[in-house]
Backbone as a printed PyTorch tensor [residue, N CA C, xyz], in Angstrom:
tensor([[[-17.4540,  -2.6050,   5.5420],
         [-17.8580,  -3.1320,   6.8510],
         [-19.0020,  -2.2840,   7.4030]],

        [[-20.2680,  -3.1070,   8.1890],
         [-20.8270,  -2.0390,   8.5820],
         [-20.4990,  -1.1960,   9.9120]],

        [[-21.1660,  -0.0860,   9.8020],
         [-20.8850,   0.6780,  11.1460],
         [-20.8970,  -0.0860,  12.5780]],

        [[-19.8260,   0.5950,  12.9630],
         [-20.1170,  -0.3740,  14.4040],
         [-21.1590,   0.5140,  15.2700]],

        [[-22.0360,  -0.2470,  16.2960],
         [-22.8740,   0.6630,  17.1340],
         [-22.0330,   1.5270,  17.8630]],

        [[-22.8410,   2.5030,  19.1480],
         [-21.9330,   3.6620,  19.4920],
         [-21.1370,   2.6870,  20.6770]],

        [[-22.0000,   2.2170,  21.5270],
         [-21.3300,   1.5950,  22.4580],
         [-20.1700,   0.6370,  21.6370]],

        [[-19.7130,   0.3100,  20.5760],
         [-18.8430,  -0.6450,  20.0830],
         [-17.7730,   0.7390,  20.3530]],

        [[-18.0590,   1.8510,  19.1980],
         [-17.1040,   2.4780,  19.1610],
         [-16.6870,   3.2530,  20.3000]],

        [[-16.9950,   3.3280,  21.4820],
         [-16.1720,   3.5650,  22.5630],
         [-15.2390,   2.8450,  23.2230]],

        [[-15.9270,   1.4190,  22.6950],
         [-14.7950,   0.3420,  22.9270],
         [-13.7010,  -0.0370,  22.3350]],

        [[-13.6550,   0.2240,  20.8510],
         [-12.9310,   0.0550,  19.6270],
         [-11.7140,   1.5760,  20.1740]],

        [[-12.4570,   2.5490,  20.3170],
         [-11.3780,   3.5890,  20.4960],
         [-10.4200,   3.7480,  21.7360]],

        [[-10.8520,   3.0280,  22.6510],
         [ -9.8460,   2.7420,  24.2760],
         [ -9.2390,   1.4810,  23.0690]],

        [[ -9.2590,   0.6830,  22.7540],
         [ -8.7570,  -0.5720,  22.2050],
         [ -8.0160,  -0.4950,  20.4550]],

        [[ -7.8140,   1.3790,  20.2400],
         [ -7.3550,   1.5960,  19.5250],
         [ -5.7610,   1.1840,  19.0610]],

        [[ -5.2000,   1.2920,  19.9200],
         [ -3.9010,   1.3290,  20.2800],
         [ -3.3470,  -0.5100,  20.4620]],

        [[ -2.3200,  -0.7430,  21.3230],
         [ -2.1760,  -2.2030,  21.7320],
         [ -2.4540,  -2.7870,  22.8630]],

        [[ -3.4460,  -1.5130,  24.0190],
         [ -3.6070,  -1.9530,  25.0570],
         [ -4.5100,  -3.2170,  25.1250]],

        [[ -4.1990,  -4.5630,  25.7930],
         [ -4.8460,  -5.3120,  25.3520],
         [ -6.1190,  -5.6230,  26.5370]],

        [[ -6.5410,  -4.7180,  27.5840],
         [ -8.0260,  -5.1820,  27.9060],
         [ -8.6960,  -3.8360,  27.2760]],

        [[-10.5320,  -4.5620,  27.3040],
         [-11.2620,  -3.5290,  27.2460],
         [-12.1470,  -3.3500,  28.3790]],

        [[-11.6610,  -3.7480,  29.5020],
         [-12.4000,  -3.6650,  30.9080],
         [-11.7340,  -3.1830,  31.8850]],

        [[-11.7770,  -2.7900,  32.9890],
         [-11.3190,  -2.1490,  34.1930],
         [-10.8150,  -3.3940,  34.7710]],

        [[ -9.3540,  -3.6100,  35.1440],
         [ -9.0730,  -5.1120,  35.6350],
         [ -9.3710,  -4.7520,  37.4240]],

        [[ -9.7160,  -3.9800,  37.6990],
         [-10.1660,  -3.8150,  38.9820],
         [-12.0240,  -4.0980,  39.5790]],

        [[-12.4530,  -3.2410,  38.6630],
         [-13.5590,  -3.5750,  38.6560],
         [-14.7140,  -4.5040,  37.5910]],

        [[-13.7810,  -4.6220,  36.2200],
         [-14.9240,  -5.5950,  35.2960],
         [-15.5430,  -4.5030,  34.5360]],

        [[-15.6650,  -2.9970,  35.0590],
         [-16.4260,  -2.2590,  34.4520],
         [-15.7780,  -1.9570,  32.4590]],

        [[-16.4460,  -1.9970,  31.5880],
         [-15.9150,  -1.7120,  30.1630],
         [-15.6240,  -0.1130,  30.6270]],

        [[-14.6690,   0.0730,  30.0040],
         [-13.3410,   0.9970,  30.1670],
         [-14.1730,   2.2080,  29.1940]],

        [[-14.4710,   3.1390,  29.6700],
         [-14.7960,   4.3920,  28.9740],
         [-16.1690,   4.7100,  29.2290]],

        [[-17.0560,   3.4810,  30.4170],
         [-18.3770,   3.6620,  30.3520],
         [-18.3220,   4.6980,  31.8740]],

        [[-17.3380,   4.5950,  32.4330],
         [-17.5110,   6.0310,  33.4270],
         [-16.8260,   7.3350,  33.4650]],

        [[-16.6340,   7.3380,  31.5620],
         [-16.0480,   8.2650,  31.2510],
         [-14.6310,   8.2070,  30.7280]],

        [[-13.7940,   9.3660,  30.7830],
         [-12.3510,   8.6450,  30.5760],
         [-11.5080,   7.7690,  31.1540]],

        [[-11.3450,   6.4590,  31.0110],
         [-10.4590,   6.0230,  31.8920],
         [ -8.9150,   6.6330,  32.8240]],

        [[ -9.0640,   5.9180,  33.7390],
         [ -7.8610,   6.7300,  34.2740],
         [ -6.4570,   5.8310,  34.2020]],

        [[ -5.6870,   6.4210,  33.6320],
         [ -4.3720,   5.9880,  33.3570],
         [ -3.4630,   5.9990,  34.2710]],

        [[ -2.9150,   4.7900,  34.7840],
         [ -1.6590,   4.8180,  35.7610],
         [ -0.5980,   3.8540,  34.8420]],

        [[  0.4600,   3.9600,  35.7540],
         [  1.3840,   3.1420,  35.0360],
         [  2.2620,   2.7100,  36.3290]],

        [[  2.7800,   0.9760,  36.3600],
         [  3.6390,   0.4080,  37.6890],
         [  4.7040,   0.0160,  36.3730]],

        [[  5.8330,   0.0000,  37.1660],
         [  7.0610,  -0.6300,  36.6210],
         [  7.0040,  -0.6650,  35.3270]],

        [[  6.3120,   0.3240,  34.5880],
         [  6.5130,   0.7330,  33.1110],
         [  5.4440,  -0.3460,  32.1650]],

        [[  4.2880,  -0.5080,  32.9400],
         [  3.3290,  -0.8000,  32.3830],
         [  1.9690,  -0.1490,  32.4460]],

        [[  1.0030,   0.0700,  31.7700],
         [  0.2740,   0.8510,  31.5630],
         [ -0.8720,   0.1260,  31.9530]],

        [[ -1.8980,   0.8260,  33.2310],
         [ -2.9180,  -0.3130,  33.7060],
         [ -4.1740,   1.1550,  33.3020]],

        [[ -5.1050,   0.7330,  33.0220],
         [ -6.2570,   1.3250,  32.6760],
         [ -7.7240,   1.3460,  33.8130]],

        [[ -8.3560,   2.5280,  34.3530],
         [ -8.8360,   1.8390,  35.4540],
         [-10.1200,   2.7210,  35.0330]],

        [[-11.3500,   2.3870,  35.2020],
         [-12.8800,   2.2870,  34.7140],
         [-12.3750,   3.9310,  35.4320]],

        [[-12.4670,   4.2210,  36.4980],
         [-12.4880,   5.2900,  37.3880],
         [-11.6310,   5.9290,  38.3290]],

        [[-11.8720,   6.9400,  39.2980],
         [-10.3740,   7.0310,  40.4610],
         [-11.4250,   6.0930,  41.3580]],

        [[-12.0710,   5.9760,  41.1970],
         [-12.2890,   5.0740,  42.4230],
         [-11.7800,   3.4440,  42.7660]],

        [[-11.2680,   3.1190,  41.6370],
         [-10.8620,   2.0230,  41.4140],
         [ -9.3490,   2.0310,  41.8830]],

        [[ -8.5260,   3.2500,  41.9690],
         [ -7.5670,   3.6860,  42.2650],
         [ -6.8230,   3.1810,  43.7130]],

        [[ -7.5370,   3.2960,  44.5660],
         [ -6.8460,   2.3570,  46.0320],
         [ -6.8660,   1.0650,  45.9500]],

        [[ -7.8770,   0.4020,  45.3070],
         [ -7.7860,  -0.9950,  45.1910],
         [ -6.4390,  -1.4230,  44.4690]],

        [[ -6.1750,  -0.7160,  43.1080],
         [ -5.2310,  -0.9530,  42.6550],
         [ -3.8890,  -0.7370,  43.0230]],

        [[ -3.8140,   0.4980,  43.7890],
         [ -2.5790,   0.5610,  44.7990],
         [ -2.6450,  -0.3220,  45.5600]],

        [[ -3.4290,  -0.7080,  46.1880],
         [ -3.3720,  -2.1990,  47.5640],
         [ -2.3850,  -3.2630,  46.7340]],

        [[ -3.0050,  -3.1560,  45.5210],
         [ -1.5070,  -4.7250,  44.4800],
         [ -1.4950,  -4.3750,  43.6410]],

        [[ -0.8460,  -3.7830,  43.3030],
         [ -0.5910,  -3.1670,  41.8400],
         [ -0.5390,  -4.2170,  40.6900]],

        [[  0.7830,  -5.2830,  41.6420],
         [  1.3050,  -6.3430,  40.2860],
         [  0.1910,  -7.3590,  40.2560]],

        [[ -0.7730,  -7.5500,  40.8990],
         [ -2.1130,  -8.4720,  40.5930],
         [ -2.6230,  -7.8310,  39.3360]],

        [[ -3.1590,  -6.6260,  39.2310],
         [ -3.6040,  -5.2890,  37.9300],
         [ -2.8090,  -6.0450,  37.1370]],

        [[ -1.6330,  -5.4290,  36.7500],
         [ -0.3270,  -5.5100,  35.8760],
         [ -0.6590,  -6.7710,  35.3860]],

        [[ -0.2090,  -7.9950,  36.0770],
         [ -0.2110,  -9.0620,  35.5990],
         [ -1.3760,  -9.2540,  34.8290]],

        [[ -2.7950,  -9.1600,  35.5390],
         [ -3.8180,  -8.9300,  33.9990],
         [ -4.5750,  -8.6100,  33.1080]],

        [[ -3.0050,  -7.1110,  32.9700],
         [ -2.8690,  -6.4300,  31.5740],
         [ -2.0650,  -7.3050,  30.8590]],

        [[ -1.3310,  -7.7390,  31.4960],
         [  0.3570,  -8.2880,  30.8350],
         [ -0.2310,  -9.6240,  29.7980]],

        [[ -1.2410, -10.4250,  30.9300],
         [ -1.8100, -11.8470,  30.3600],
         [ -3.1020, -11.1170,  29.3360]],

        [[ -3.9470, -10.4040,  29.3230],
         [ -4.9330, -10.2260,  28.7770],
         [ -6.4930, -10.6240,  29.6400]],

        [[ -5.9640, -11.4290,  30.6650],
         [ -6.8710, -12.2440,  31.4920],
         [ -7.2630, -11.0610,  32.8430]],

        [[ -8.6090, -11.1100,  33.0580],
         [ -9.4180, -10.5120,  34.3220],
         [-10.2100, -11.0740,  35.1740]],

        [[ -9.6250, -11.2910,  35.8190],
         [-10.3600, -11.7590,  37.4360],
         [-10.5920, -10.5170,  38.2200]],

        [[-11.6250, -10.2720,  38.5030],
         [-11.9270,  -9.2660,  39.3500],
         [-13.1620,  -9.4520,  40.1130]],

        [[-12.8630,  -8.9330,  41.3230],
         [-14.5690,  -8.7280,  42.4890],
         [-15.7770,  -7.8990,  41.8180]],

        [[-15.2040,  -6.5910,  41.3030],
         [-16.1080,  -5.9480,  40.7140],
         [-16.3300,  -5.1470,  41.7380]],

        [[-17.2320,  -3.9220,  41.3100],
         [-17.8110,  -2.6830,  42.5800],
         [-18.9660,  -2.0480,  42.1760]],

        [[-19.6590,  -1.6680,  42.9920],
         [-20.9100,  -1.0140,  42.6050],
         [-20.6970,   0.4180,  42.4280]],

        [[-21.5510,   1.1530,  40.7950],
         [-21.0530,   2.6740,  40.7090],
         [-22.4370,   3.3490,  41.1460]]])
């Protein structure tokens, strides 16, 4: 196979595992482009967030997040970095 570009493999390596987005379900942002994502977890699910800044939004509804990690699906407003 050929090499993947670099920007692939930052994506390939957050998407190593079974987490199934590769975007910030808060903001839309691809997950690792503001560095390490930040890891929270609600009711024993694991939500992935571009940044801490994304962090109050996601406390405001957590189970909106959750739900789409759970579906795979992202609806989001998005935010300016």
């Amino acid at each position: 196979a050929p090499a993947p570009a670099p920007a692939a493999m930052a994506a390939a390596a957050a998407a190593a595992d079974d987490y199934p987005l590769d975007v910030c379900p808060v903001s839309g942002e691809k997950l690792g482009e503001m560095g390490k994502p930040v890891v929270v977890t609600h009711e024993g699910t694991e939500v992935r967030l571009c940044c801490k800044d994304c962090l109050p939004k996601f406390k405001a509804d957590p189970a909106k997040y959750v739900e789409m990690v759970k579906t795979g699906n992202v609806e989001h407003a998005g935010h300016d970095h």
